[in-house]
Structure formats: structure tokens, C-alpha cells
Amino acid sequence: MAGETNDGALWGARFRQGPSPAMQALSQSTHFDWRLVPYDLAATLAHARELGDKGFLSAGDVELVSAALSEIGRDYEAGTLVPAESDEDVHGALERILIDRIGVEAGGALRAGRSRNDQIATFVKLYMRDSAKHLKSLLLDTADTLLSRAGEAGDAVMPGRTHYQLAQPVLLAHYLLAHAWPLVRDITRLDDFLARNDVSPYGGGALAGGGIGLDAAAISKALGFSAVSQNSLDGTSARDGVAEFLYVCAQIGVDLSRLAEDIIILSSGECGYFLLDDAYSTGSSMMPQKKNPDIAELTRGKSGRMIGNLTGLMATLKALPLAYNRDLQEDKEPLFDSVDSLTLILPAFTGLLATLGFNLEAMAKNATTGFALATDIADVLVQKGMPFRTAHEVVGKLVALCEERGLDLAEVSDEDLAAISPQLTPDIRQVMSAEASVARKAGIGGTAPDRVSEQAKALQEALEALR
């Protein structure tokens, strides 16, 4: 109605008529921002107490507001608090609900000294803080599982690959730990993000700051922030923090997707190295024999979705002038979607890893195929004084001979070895096993058993520190 605030909104008095149905449909956001209710309630309580401290609310009104907010919070947790069709956003909905419960005098006073602009910037930061901590916990579980499975693998060997072609033998434990370290870096990225996110925009108002003398630092402290934004324009309109968080989510998705791709291939009938547990795989509606790696495939698929969430937000932000623009409403749906995706993926993926079977016999059998020990032979020649360039050529000729005759490296006779190079003496056969090959990789970060044991201990210490 003309001269009044629109129902479920925070504006309207200067308009002669309410928004059209099309405008209302486009503008409405309660279908996705309703999950911010707990953060709105927490900020409103801190705001009410600051209004009381500065004399804008009586002590009785502050207690009235506090009790009503607690009741609203309980209703939200119980699932009985829902927005009305007329509610424009979470802010308007909660003001309407509060006024319905305690009246307009106390409920309507809470809008003083704040704007939806500084409110939503703060709520998103609070949501990301909680989400980052939750994702960190889930990632620690996944990394712990990889560490545990590496311990179970012991000194078992498997084929290592580059360009996804057979390359050199590695320990299965070394391979599993190689997928754990990126998750450690992702956890540290979340910690780094949490440090940068620890600045409250509350008190920035619409763009220029609050005008009634409220203490933004007091509200910031009540909400668990360690600092207040130094610039109200920046505080209310910056969303680089959301973009950073979406990058971390996308990177987590990519790191999981790389392992998922390996699981899909290495559990196939052609490889048979990994065995899927019944509880973490699905079947076919048509083919009774199938066991499908759906968790790995869905993880791989959702990683693309999270990349899309990041790039979509970056495209939205790239040309926004200062300060707040309604385009910034587009930050929340991709943020919520990425968090929801990882919250679904990580427990399932951790369960997949925890129950994955290892066909150690098949991996050991194929660890030296494809002339995977050729580099070890070249290294022996180098230790005998031959330049590596020459050693590379000598072993290349040996491989060519094996391909021509259908032989493995160990099957070449002593006479044929000597014919290729006098340096190819019978003692080179001592490196022609997967166990000998991995034992030789004893430098820091190598796949030798002792080094992998050291690495596992270092990973365990890193995870304990991150907890």
C-alpha cells in the first residue's frame, strides 16, 4: 500500500504501488537464502544489544527481542518456521515474523543503523566460516583414510604411470599418499581463507557506514570476528572472499576427481587392480553382472559443476562498480551449491576409499611390464661411468631388441646384452625386479620403502597439526 512498507520486505513507502508479480518473482530470494536464518538471528541479537547500549532500545525491549529471537531460532531448527509467499528475502521475512510476535515498536526499531547490504555481506562470511570448518573436518577424514590404507598396503608394488602409460614401479602406499598430500594443501587453503575471512563488514550500512553511532567492533566481536572492515564501500560490496572460497571448493573437487578417475580405470576389468565394495557401488538396470563406480563418477561430474560455480561468479563480479549492486545476489546459489556438493561427496568418497579392495597380485605382476625397469638399467650404466645420454641410447637399443623378439628385459641373453654394449654385463640383472627398482629410489620423496614410511609419518604429523 502507498505510504507503507511492503509486506515481507524492507521498503515501499515512497512507491505508489507494490511490485508487479514478475518483479516480485525475480526479486524474491527466500527459496535459497533461508538457510542464512541462524546468522541473521545472531546478528540481530548483537545489533539489538548495541542499540540498547546506545539508548535506542530499552532494557525491557532488548530482553523482549532476545526472547523472541531465541523462540524463532527454535522454530527454525524444528522446521516449523517458513517464509511467506510475500516475503522478499530472509531479512524482510524475519522482520515480519519478529513484528508479528513482539509488535512494531520493538521489532521495527531494529532496522536502525544497518542495511541489508552490510547484513548480507556479514551473513555470507559467517556461513562460509562454518562451512570451511565443516569441509576441513570432512577432508581430514578423507586424508586419514588414505593414510590408513597406505599403512595397510605395506611394501606392495604397483605399476606407476606417466602420460597414463606404464612407466616405473612404485609402492602402492606411495601412490595413495600422493593423493593425500593435495588434500592437506586444500585444508591449509581453507585455513588461509578463514584468516582472510575474519573481518566483519557489519556497520558499513548501505555503503557509507552507520549514522547513529553504533559500535561496529562490539557487534563484530559478538559474531566472532577479530576485526572490522576498514572501508564501508569495500566491506558491503566485495565478494572476492566468496570467489576465493569457491576456488578452494573447486580445487578440492579437482583433487578428488583425479583420484576418482584412477579408481574408475583401475577398477575396470582390463586392470582389475582395485575392487569396489558392494556398499559403495551400484548395478545396472539391464546388465546383471555390472558393478559400477558411481561414487567416483559423480565426484568427477560434480567437480565440473564446482568449477562452473566459480567461473560463473567471476563473470558476474568482473564489471561491478562500487558499491552494492543487486547482481551480488548471484553469489549465494553457487556458494551453497558447492558446499552442498562437497558435503555429499566427501563422506561417500571416504567410504569408497575405506572399503576399496586391492588386487596386490595383479599389481605386482604388471609392475614391471612395458619395460618399466629400463631406467634402472640406465642408472646402473651411469654408476659405471657412462654419460646418461649414451646410457639412454644403449637401453633404447635394448628395448628395441626386446620388442623385435618379443622378450622382456630379463629374458635377453648375456651374449645379446654384451653385443649391444660391453657395459651391459650380467650384474645389471640385479635391478631387474620391482622390489629392486623401488629400493633404489631412496632420495627424499622417493618410493623406497623407508622413504615412504618417513613420508607417512610426516603426513600423520601434518594432519594432527591441522586438526
JSON list of N, CA, C and O in Angstrom, two decimals, residues 325-362:
[
{"chain": "A", "resi": 325, "resn": "ASN", "atom": "N", "xyz": [25.54, -3.76, -5.62]},
{"chain": "A", "resi": 325, "resn": "ASN", "atom": "CA", "xyz": [24.65, -3.93, -6.77]},
{"chain": "A", "resi": 325, "resn": "ASN", "atom": "C", "xyz": [23.86, -5.22, -6.56]},
{"chain": "A", "resi": 325, "resn": "ASN", "atom": "O", "xyz": [24.36, -6.18, -5.99]},
{"chain": "A", "resi": 326, "resn": "ARG", "atom": "N", "xyz": [22.64, -5.25, -7.07]},
{"chain": "A", "resi": 326, "resn": "ARG", "atom": "CA", "xyz": [21.79, -6.43, -6.85]},
{"chain": "A", "resi": 326, "resn": "ARG", "atom": "C", "xyz": [22.36, -7.68, -7.53]},
{"chain": "A", "resi": 326, "resn": "ARG", "atom": "O", "xyz": [22.01, -8.80, -7.16]},
{"chain": "A", "resi": 327, "resn": "ASP", "atom": "N", "xyz": [23.27, -7.47, -8.49]},
{"chain": "A", "resi": 327, "resn": "ASP", "atom": "CA", "xyz": [23.94, -8.62, -9.09]},
{"chain": "A", "resi": 327, "resn": "ASP", "atom": "C", "xyz": [24.57, -9.53, -8.04]},
{"chain": "A", "resi": 327, "resn": "ASP", "atom": "O", "xyz": [24.72, -10.74, -8.24]},
{"chain": "A", "resi": 328, "resn": "LEU", "atom": "N", "xyz": [24.96, -8.92, -6.91]},
{"chain": "A", "resi": 328, "resn": "LEU", "atom": "CA", "xyz": [25.66, -9.67, -5.87]},
{"chain": "A", "resi": 328, "resn": "LEU", "atom": "C", "xyz": [24.78, -10.73, -5.23]},
{"chain": "A", "resi": 328, "resn": "LEU", "atom": "O", "xyz": [25.28, -11.62, -4.54]},
{"chain": "A", "resi": 329, "resn": "GLN", "atom": "N", "xyz": [23.48, -10.67, -5.47]},
{"chain": "A", "resi": 329, "resn": "GLN", "atom": "CA", "xyz": [22.60, -11.74, -5.02]},
{"chain": "A", "resi": 329, "resn": "GLN", "atom": "C", "xyz": [23.00, -13.07, -5.65]},
{"chain": "A", "resi": 329, "resn": "GLN", "atom": "O", "xyz": [22.72, -14.14, -5.11]},
{"chain": "A", "resi": 330, "resn": "GLU", "atom": "N", "xyz": [23.68, -13.00, -6.80]},
{"chain": "A", "resi": 330, "resn": "GLU", "atom": "CA", "xyz": [24.07, -14.21, -7.51]},
{"chain": "A", "resi": 330, "resn": "GLU", "atom": "C", "xyz": [25.26, -14.93, -6.88]},
{"chain": "A", "resi": 330, "resn": "GLU", "atom": "O", "xyz": [25.71, -15.95, -7.41]},
{"chain": "A", "resi": 331, "resn": "ASP", "atom": "N", "xyz": [25.76, -14.43, -5.76]},
{"chain": "A", "resi": 331, "resn": "ASP", "atom": "CA", "xyz": [26.88, -15.12, -5.12]},
{"chain": "A", "resi": 331, "resn": "ASP", "atom": "C", "xyz": [26.44, -16.32, -4.30]},
{"chain": "A", "resi": 331, "resn": "ASP", "atom": "O", "xyz": [27.21, -17.27, -4.09]},
{"chain": "A", "resi": 332, "resn": "LYS", "atom": "N", "xyz": [25.19, -16.30, -3.82]},
{"chain": "A", "resi": 332, "resn": "LYS", "atom": "CA", "xyz": [24.79, -17.28, -2.82]},
{"chain": "A", "resi": 332, "resn": "LYS", "atom": "C", "xyz": [24.45, -18.65, -3.39]},
{"chain": "A", "resi": 332, "resn": "LYS", "atom": "O", "xyz": [24.86, -19.68, -2.83]},
{"chain": "A", "resi": 333, "resn": "GLU", "atom": "N", "xyz": [23.75, -18.71, -4.48]},
{"chain": "A", "resi": 333, "resn": "GLU", "atom": "CA", "xyz": [23.38, -20.03, -5.01]},
{"chain": "A", "resi": 333, "resn": "GLU", "atom": "C", "xyz": [24.59, -20.87, -5.42]},
{"chain": "A", "resi": 333, "resn": "GLU", "atom": "O", "xyz": [24.65, -22.06, -5.07]},
{"chain": "A", "resi": 334, "resn": "PRO", "atom": "N", "xyz": [25.58, -20.31, -6.14]},
{"chain": "A", "resi": 334, "resn": "PRO", "atom": "CA", "xyz": [26.76, -21.13, -6.42]},
{"chain": "A", "resi": 334, "resn": "PRO", "atom": "C", "xyz": [27.53, -21.50, -5.15]},
{"chain": "A", "resi": 334, "resn": "PRO", "atom": "O", "xyz": [28.08, -22.60, -5.06]},
{"chain": "A", "resi": 335, "resn": "LEU", "atom": "N", "xyz": [27.57, -20.60, -4.17]},
{"chain": "A", "resi": 335, "resn": "LEU", "atom": "CA", "xyz": [28.24, -20.90, -2.91]},
{"chain": "A", "resi": 335, "resn": "LEU", "atom": "C", "xyz": [27.55, -22.06, -2.21]},
{"chain": "A", "resi": 335, "resn": "LEU", "atom": "O", "xyz": [28.19, -23.04, -1.81]},
{"chain": "A", "resi": 336, "resn": "PHE", "atom": "N", "xyz": [26.24, -21.97, -2.06]},
{"chain": "A", "resi": 336, "resn": "PHE", "atom": "CA", "xyz": [25.50, -23.03, -1.38]},
{"chain": "A", "resi": 336, "resn": "PHE", "atom": "C", "xyz": [25.63, -24.35, -2.15]},
{"chain": "A", "resi": 336, "resn": "PHE", "atom": "O", "xyz": [25.76, -25.42, -1.54]},
{"chain": "A", "resi": 337, "resn": "ASP", "atom": "N", "xyz": [25.60, -24.27, -3.47]},
{"chain": "A", "resi": 337, "resn": "ASP", "atom": "CA", "xyz": [25.67, -25.49, -4.27]},
{"chain": "A", "resi": 337, "resn": "ASP", "atom": "C", "xyz": [27.02, -26.18, -4.12]},
{"chain": "A", "resi": 337, "resn": "ASP", "atom": "O", "xyz": [27.08, -27.42, -4.00]},
{"chain": "A", "resi": 338, "resn": "SER", "atom": "N", "xyz": [28.10, -25.41, -4.11]},
{"chain": "A", "resi": 338, "resn": "SER", "atom": "CA", "xyz": [29.43, -26.03, -3.95]},
{"chain": "A", "resi": 338, "resn": "SER", "atom": "C", "xyz": [29.59, -26.66, -2.58]},
{"chain": "A", "resi": 338, "resn": "SER", "atom": "O", "xyz": [30.14, -27.76, -2.45]},
{"chain": "A", "resi": 339, "resn": "VAL", "atom": "N", "xyz": [29.11, -25.97, -1.55]},
{"chain": "A", "resi": 339, "resn": "VAL", "atom": "CA", "xyz": [29.19, -26.54, -0.20]},
{"chain": "A", "resi": 339, "resn": "VAL", "atom": "C", "xyz": [28.34, -27.81, -0.12]},
{"chain": "A", "resi": 339, "resn": "VAL", "atom": "O", "xyz": [28.78, -28.84, 0.42]},
{"chain": "A", "resi": 340, "resn": "ASP", "atom": "N", "xyz": [27.13, -27.76, -0.66]},
{"chain": "A", "resi": 340, "resn": "ASP", "atom": "CA", "xyz": [26.27, -28.94, -0.64]},
{"chain": "A", "resi": 340, "resn": "ASP", "atom": "C", "xyz": [26.90, -30.10, -1.40]},
{"chain": "A", "resi": 340, "resn": "ASP", "atom": "O", "xyz": [26.81, -31.26, -0.97]},
{"chain": "A", "resi": 341, "resn": "SER", "atom": "N", "xyz": [27.53, -29.79, -2.53]},
{"chain": "A", "resi": 341, "resn": "SER", "atom": "CA", "xyz": [28.13, -30.85, -3.35]},
{"chain": "A", "resi": 341, "resn": "SER", "atom": "C", "xyz": [29.25, -31.55, -2.58]},
{"chain": "A", "resi": 341, "resn": "SER", "atom": "O", "xyz": [29.31, -32.78, -2.53]},
{"chain": "A", "resi": 342, "resn": "LEU", "atom": "N", "xyz": [30.13, -30.77, -1.95]},
{"chain": "A", "resi": 342, "resn": "LEU", "atom": "CA", "xyz": [31.23, -31.38, -1.21]},
{"chain": "A", "resi": 342, "resn": "LEU", "atom": "C", "xyz": [30.75, -32.10, 0.05]},
{"chain": "A", "resi": 342, "resn": "LEU", "atom": "O", "xyz": [31.30, -33.13, 0.44]},
{"chain": "A", "resi": 343, "resn": "THR", "atom": "N", "xyz": [29.70, -31.57, 0.66]},
{"chain": "A", "resi": 343, "resn": "THR", "atom": "CA", "xyz": [29.14, -32.22, 1.84]},
{"chain": "A", "resi": 343, "resn": "THR", "atom": "C", "xyz": [28.57, -33.59, 1.49]},
{"chain": "A", "resi": 343, "resn": "THR", "atom": "O", "xyz": [28.59, -34.52, 2.31]},
{"chain": "A", "resi": 344, "resn": "LEU", "atom": "N", "xyz": [28.07, -33.73, 0.28]},
{"chain": "A", "resi": 344, "resn": "LEU", "atom": "CA", "xyz": [27.59, -35.03, -0.22]},
{"chain": "A", "resi": 344, "resn": "LEU", "atom": "C", "xyz": [28.74, -35.94, -0.63]},
{"chain": "A", "resi": 344, "resn": "LEU", "atom": "O", "xyz": [28.77, -37.13, -0.31]},
{"chain": "A", "resi": 345, "resn": "ILE", "atom": "N", "xyz": [29.68, -35.35, -1.36]},
{"chain": "A", "resi": 345, "resn": "ILE", "atom": "CA", "xyz": [30.75, -36.15, -1.97]},
{"chain": "A", "resi": 345, "resn": "ILE", "atom": "C", "xyz": [31.67, -36.75, -0.93]},
{"chain": "A", "resi": 345, "resn": "ILE", "atom": "O", "xyz": [31.98, -37.95, -0.95]},
{"chain": "A", "resi": 346, "resn": "LEU", "atom": "N", "xyz": [32.16, -35.94, -0.01]},
{"chain": "A", "resi": 346, "resn": "LEU", "atom": "CA", "xyz": [33.28, -36.35, 0.84]},
{"chain": "A", "resi": 346, "resn": "LEU", "atom": "C", "xyz": [32.99, -37.58, 1.71]},
{"chain": "A", "resi": 346, "resn": "LEU", "atom": "O", "xyz": [33.81, -38.50, 1.76]},
{"chain": "A", "resi": 347, "resn": "PRO", "atom": "N", "xyz": [31.85, -37.65, 2.41]},
{"chain": "A", "resi": 347, "resn": "PRO", "atom": "CA", "xyz": [31.61, -38.87, 3.19]},
{"chain": "A", "resi": 347, "resn": "PRO", "atom": "C", "xyz": [31.50, -40.12, 2.32]},
{"chain": "A", "resi": 347, "resn": "PRO", "atom": "O", "xyz": [32.02, -41.19, 2.69]},
{"chain": "A", "resi": 348, "resn": "ALA", "atom": "N", "xyz": [30.86, -40.00, 1.16]},
{"chain": "A", "resi": 348, "resn": "ALA", "atom": "CA", "xyz": [30.73, -41.15, 0.27]},
{"chain": "A", "resi": 348, "resn": "ALA", "atom": "C", "xyz": [32.09, -41.56, -0.29]},
{"chain": "A", "resi": 348, "resn": "ALA", "atom": "O", "xyz": [32.42, -42.75, -0.38]},
{"chain": "A", "resi": 349, "resn": "PHE", "atom": "N", "xyz": [32.89, -40.58, -0.67]},
{"chain": "A", "resi": 349, "resn": "PHE", "atom": "CA", "xyz": [34.20, -40.86, -1.25]},
{"chain": "A", "resi": 349, "resn": "PHE", "atom": "C", "xyz": [35.12, -41.48, -0.19]},
{"chain": "A", "resi": 349, "resn": "PHE", "atom": "O", "xyz": [35.89, -42.40, -0.49]},
{"chain": "A", "resi": 350, "resn": "THR", "atom": "N", "xyz": [35.02, -40.98, 1.03]},
{"chain": "A", "resi": 350, "resn": "THR", "atom": "CA", "xyz": [35.83, -41.55, 2.11]},
{"chain": "A", "resi": 350, "resn": "THR", "atom": "C", "xyz": [35.43, -43.00, 2.36]},
{"chain": "A", "resi": 350, "resn": "THR", "atom": "O", "xyz": [36.29, -43.87, 2.57]},
{"chain": "A", "resi": 351, "resn": "GLY", "atom": "N", "xyz": [34.14, -43.28, 2.31]},
{"chain": "A", "resi": 351, "resn": "GLY", "atom": "CA", "xyz": [33.69, -44.67, 2.46]},
{"chain": "A", "resi": 351, "resn": "GLY", "atom": "C", "xyz": [34.17, -45.56, 1.32]},
{"chain": "A", "resi": 351, "resn": "GLY", "atom": "O", "xyz": [34.55, -46.72, 1.54]},
{"chain": "A", "resi": 352, "resn": "LEU", "atom": "N", "xyz": [34.16, -45.01, 0.11]},
{"chain": "A", "resi": 352, "resn": "LEU", "atom": "CA", "xyz": [34.68, -45.76, -1.04]},
{"chain": "A", "resi": 352, "resn": "LEU", "atom": "C", "xyz": [36.15, -46.12, -0.82]},
{"chain": "A", "resi": 352, "resn": "LEU", "atom": "O", "xyz": [36.55, -47.28, -1.05]},
{"chain": "A", "resi": 353, "resn": "LEU", "atom": "N", "xyz": [36.94, -45.17, -0.37]},
{"chain": "A", "resi": 353, "resn": "LEU", "atom": "CA", "xyz": [38.36, -45.43, -0.14]},
{"chain": "A", "resi": 353, "resn": "LEU", "atom": "C", "xyz": [38.58, -46.43, 0.99]},
{"chain": "A", "resi": 353, "resn": "LEU", "atom": "O", "xyz": [39.45, -47.30, 0.92]},
{"chain": "A", "resi": 354, "resn": "ALA", "atom": "N", "xyz": [37.79, -46.32, 2.04]},
{"chain": "A", "resi": 354, "resn": "ALA", "atom": "CA", "xyz": [37.96, -47.18, 3.20]},
{"chain": "A", "resi": 354, "resn": "ALA", "atom": "C", "xyz": [37.67, -48.64, 2.88]},
{"chain": "A", "resi": 354, "resn": "ALA", "atom": "O", "xyz": [38.23, -49.55, 3.51]},
{"chain": "A", "resi": 355, "resn": "THR", "atom": "N", "xyz": [36.79, -48.88, 1.91]},
{"chain": "A", "resi": 355, "resn": "THR", "atom": "CA", "xyz": [36.36, -50.25, 1.60]},
{"chain": "A", "resi": 355, "resn": "THR", "atom": "C", "xyz": [36.96, -50.78, 0.31]},
{"chain": "A", "resi": 355, "resn": "THR", "atom": "O", "xyz": [36.67, -51.92, -0.07]},
{"chain": "A", "resi": 356, "resn": "LEU", "atom": "N", "xyz": [37.77, -49.98, -0.37]},
{"chain": "A", "resi": 356, "resn": "LEU", "atom": "CA", "xyz": [38.31, -50.39, -1.66]},
{"chain": "A", "resi": 356, "resn": "LEU", "atom": "C", "xyz": [39.25, -51.59, -1.49]},
{"chain": "A", "resi": 356, "resn": "LEU", "atom": "O", "xyz": [40.15, -51.57, -0.64]},
{"chain": "A", "resi": 357, "resn": "GLY", "atom": "N", "xyz": [39.03, -52.62, -2.29]},
{"chain": "A", "resi": 357, "resn": "GLY", "atom": "CA", "xyz": [39.92, -53.78, -2.25]},
{"chain": "A", "resi": 357, "resn": "GLY", "atom": "C", "xyz": [41.11, -53.59, -3.19]},
{"chain": "A", "resi": 357, "resn": "GLY", "atom": "O", "xyz": [41.01, -52.89, -4.20]},
{"chain": "A", "resi": 358, "resn": "PHE", "atom": "N", "xyz": [42.22, -54.21, -2.85]},
{"chain": "A", "resi": 358, "resn": "PHE", "atom": "CA", "xyz": [43.43, -54.11, -3.66]},
{"chain": "A", "resi": 358, "resn": "PHE", "atom": "C", "xyz": [43.83, -55.50, -4.15]},
{"chain": "A", "resi": 358, "resn": "PHE", "atom": "O", "xyz": [44.02, -56.41, -3.34]},
{"chain": "A", "resi": 359, "resn": "ASN", "atom": "N", "xyz": [43.94, -55.65, -5.45]},
{"chain": "A", "resi": 359, "resn": "ASN", "atom": "CA", "xyz": [44.43, -56.90, -6.03]},
{"chain": "A", "resi": 359, "resn": "ASN", "atom": "C", "xyz": [45.95, -56.80, -6.13]},
{"chain": "A", "resi": 359, "resn": "ASN", "atom": "O", "xyz": [46.51, -56.41, -7.17]},
{"chain": "A", "resi": 360, "resn": "LEU", "atom": "N", "xyz": [46.63, -57.11, -5.03]},
{"chain": "A", "resi": 360, "resn": "LEU", "atom": "CA", "xyz": [48.07, -56.93, -4.95]},
{"chain": "A", "resi": 360, "resn": "LEU", "atom": "C", "xyz": [48.81, -57.83, -5.94]},
{"chain": "A", "resi": 360, "resn": "LEU", "atom": "O", "xyz": [49.84, -57.43, -6.50]},
{"chain": "A", "resi": 361, "resn": "GLU", "atom": "N", "xyz": [48.28, -59.00, -6.20]},
{"chain": "A", "resi": 361, "resn": "GLU", "atom": "CA", "xyz": [48.93, -59.93, -7.12]},
{"chain": "A", "resi": 361, "resn": "GLU", "atom": "C", "xyz": [48.93, -59.36, -8.54]},
{"chain": "A", "resi": 361, "resn": "GLU", "atom": "O", "xyz": [49.96, -59.41, -9.23]},
{"chain": "A", "resi": 362, "resn": "ALA", "atom": "N", "xyz": [47.80, -58.83, -8.96]},
{"chain": "A", "resi": 362, "resn": "ALA", "atom": "CA", "xyz": [47.72, -58.27, -10.31]},
{"chain": "A", "resi": 362, "resn": "ALA", "atom": "C", "xyz": [48.61, -57.05, -10.45]},
{"chain": "A", "resi": 362, "resn": "ALA", "atom": "O", "xyz": [49.28, -56.86, -11.49]}
]
